[in-house]
Each structure stands twice: as C-alpha cells, then as structure tokens.
Amino acid sequence: MEQATEEWRKAWSARQLDVYLSFYGTAFPNRASFIRRKTSIIQAAARIEVAIDNLRVTVNGNEARALFRQSYRSDKFQSVDQKELVWARESGRLVIVAENSRD
C-alpha cells in the first residue's frame, strides 16, 4: 500500500495525467466530475509538488486506508491537509475507491 501511494504521489507531482487518473477506480464517487476537475488543475499548472508525511496504512478486509499529511504546491495554489485514500482491488489491481481531505 505504501508503494501504491508513493506511485500515486509521483504521478501527480510529475503531472502525468493518464497515469495519475488510472489510480482511481470505476467505483470512485463522482468519477467523471473528479476527472474533469483534476484534468483542468493538472493542465493549468506549470509545476506540481506533492509531499507525503506520516503515512499510516490500515487494512480491513478487502480495503486498505492510507492516512497521511499532504503538502501540495503548484504555481497556482498551495495547501497542507490530512488526506485519506481508500484502496481496494478492481480487476486484479489496487485502485482508489474513495478520497477524503481535511485541513
């Protein structure tokens, strides 16, 4: 789970839109709207830096939760918040099925 979360972070920081979006499963809530919003954000930014601190992973049955402090910085916006990624298997691979953030 730690490795999947790190690969997600790397894709976002590298602005690799297709790779980044491939981490989100078909069951992700409001997926089409999410994809439109993230596409716009990534395409508008000249650079994006995402850092993860204090990563903790818990597994409960078929789901795993990655909890961490996320520092996001681009030439357009910056923030620091607590993030939760909920991972599950879909078609044999790990994907994000929910994402939550709070200040």
Coordinates of C-alpha atoms in Angstrom, one line a residue:
M1 CA 0.0 0.0 0.0
E2 CA 2.9 2.3 0.8
Q3 CA 4.3 1.7 -2.7
A4 CA 1.0 2.3 -4.4
T5 CA 0.5 5.6 -2.5
E6 CA 4.1 6.7 -3.4
E7 CA 3.5 5.9 -7.1
W8 CA 0.2 7.9 -7.0
R9 CA 2.2 10.8 -5.5
K10 CA 4.9 10.6 -8.1
A11 CA 2.5 10.6 -11.0
W12 CA 0.6 13.6 -9.6
S13 CA 3.9 15.5 -9.0
A14 CA 5.1 14.7 -12.5
R15 CA 1.8 15.9 -14.0
Q16 CA 1.4 12.5 -15.7
L17 CA -2.3 12.9 -16.1
D18 CA -3.2 9.5 -17.6
V19 CA -1.1 7.6 -15.0
Y20 CA -2.4 9.7 -12.1
L21 CA -6.1 9.2 -13.2
S22 CA -5.5 5.5 -13.7
F23 CA -5.2 5.1 -9.9
Y24 CA -8.9 6.0 -9.5
G25 CA -11.3 3.0 -9.8
T26 CA -14.6 2.9 -11.7
A27 CA -16.4 2.9 -8.3
F28 CA -14.8 6.2 -7.3
P29 CA -17.7 8.7 -6.3
N30 CA -18.5 11.3 -9.0
R31 CA -15.6 9.9 -11.1
A32 CA -16.4 11.9 -14.3
S33 CA -16.6 15.2 -12.4
F34 CA -13.4 14.4 -10.5
I35 CA -11.6 13.6 -13.7
R36 CA -12.7 16.8 -15.4
R37 CA -11.6 18.8 -12.3
K38 CA -8.2 17.1 -11.9
T39 CA -7.5 17.3 -15.6
S40 CA -8.1 21.1 -15.6
I41 CA -5.9 21.5 -12.5
I42 CA -3.0 19.5 -13.8
Q43 CA -3.1 21.0 -17.3
A44 CA -3.3 24.6 -15.9
A45 CA -0.3 24.1 -13.6
A46 CA 3.3 24.6 -14.9
R47 CA 4.5 22.6 -11.9
I48 CA 3.1 20.5 -9.1
E49 CA 4.9 19.2 -6.0
V50 CA 3.2 16.8 -3.7
A51 CA 4.8 15.6 -0.5
I52 CA 3.6 12.9 1.9
D53 CA 4.5 12.8 5.6
N54 CA 3.4 10.4 8.4
L55 CA 1.9 7.7 6.2
R56 CA -0.1 5.2 8.1
V57 CA -1.8 2.2 6.4
T58 CA -4.6 0.1 7.9
V59 CA -6.2 -2.9 6.3
N60 CA -9.7 -4.0 7.0
G61 CA -10.9 -6.9 4.9
N62 CA -10.7 -6.0 1.2
E63 CA -10.0 -2.4 1.8
A64 CA -6.9 -0.5 2.9
R65 CA -6.7 3.1 4.1
A66 CA -3.7 5.3 3.6
L67 CA -3.7 8.2 6.0
F68 CA -1.1 11.0 5.7
R69 CA -0.3 14.7 5.8
Q70 CA -0.2 16.0 2.3
S71 CA 1.7 19.1 1.2
Y72 CA 0.6 20.3 -2.2
R73 CA 2.3 23.2 -4.0
S74 CA 1.9 24.4 -7.6
D75 CA 2.4 27.7 -9.3
K76 CA -1.3 28.3 -8.8
F77 CA -2.1 27.0 -5.3
Q78 CA -0.7 25.5 -2.1
S79 CA -2.2 23.7 0.8
V80 CA -1.4 21.3 3.7
D81 CA -4.0 18.9 4.8
Q82 CA -4.8 15.5 6.2
K83 CA -5.6 13.0 3.4
E84 CA -7.1 9.6 3.3
L85 CA -7.0 7.3 0.3
V86 CA -9.2 4.2 0.4
W87 CA -7.7 1.4 -1.8
A88 CA -9.4 -1.7 -3.0
R89 CA -8.8 -4.3 -5.7
E90 CA -10.5 -3.9 -9.0
S91 CA -9.8 -6.2 -11.9
G92 CA -6.9 -7.6 -10.0
R93 CA -5.1 -4.3 -9.2
L94 CA -5.2 -1.7 -6.4
V95 CA -7.2 1.4 -7.2
I96 CA -8.5 4.3 -5.1
V97 CA -12.2 4.0 -4.4
A98 CA -12.6 7.0 -2.1
E99 CA -10.5 10.1 -1.1
N100 CA -11.1 12.4 1.8
S101 CA -9.2 15.6 2.8
R102 CA -9.5 18.0 5.8
D103 CA -7.5 20.9 7.0

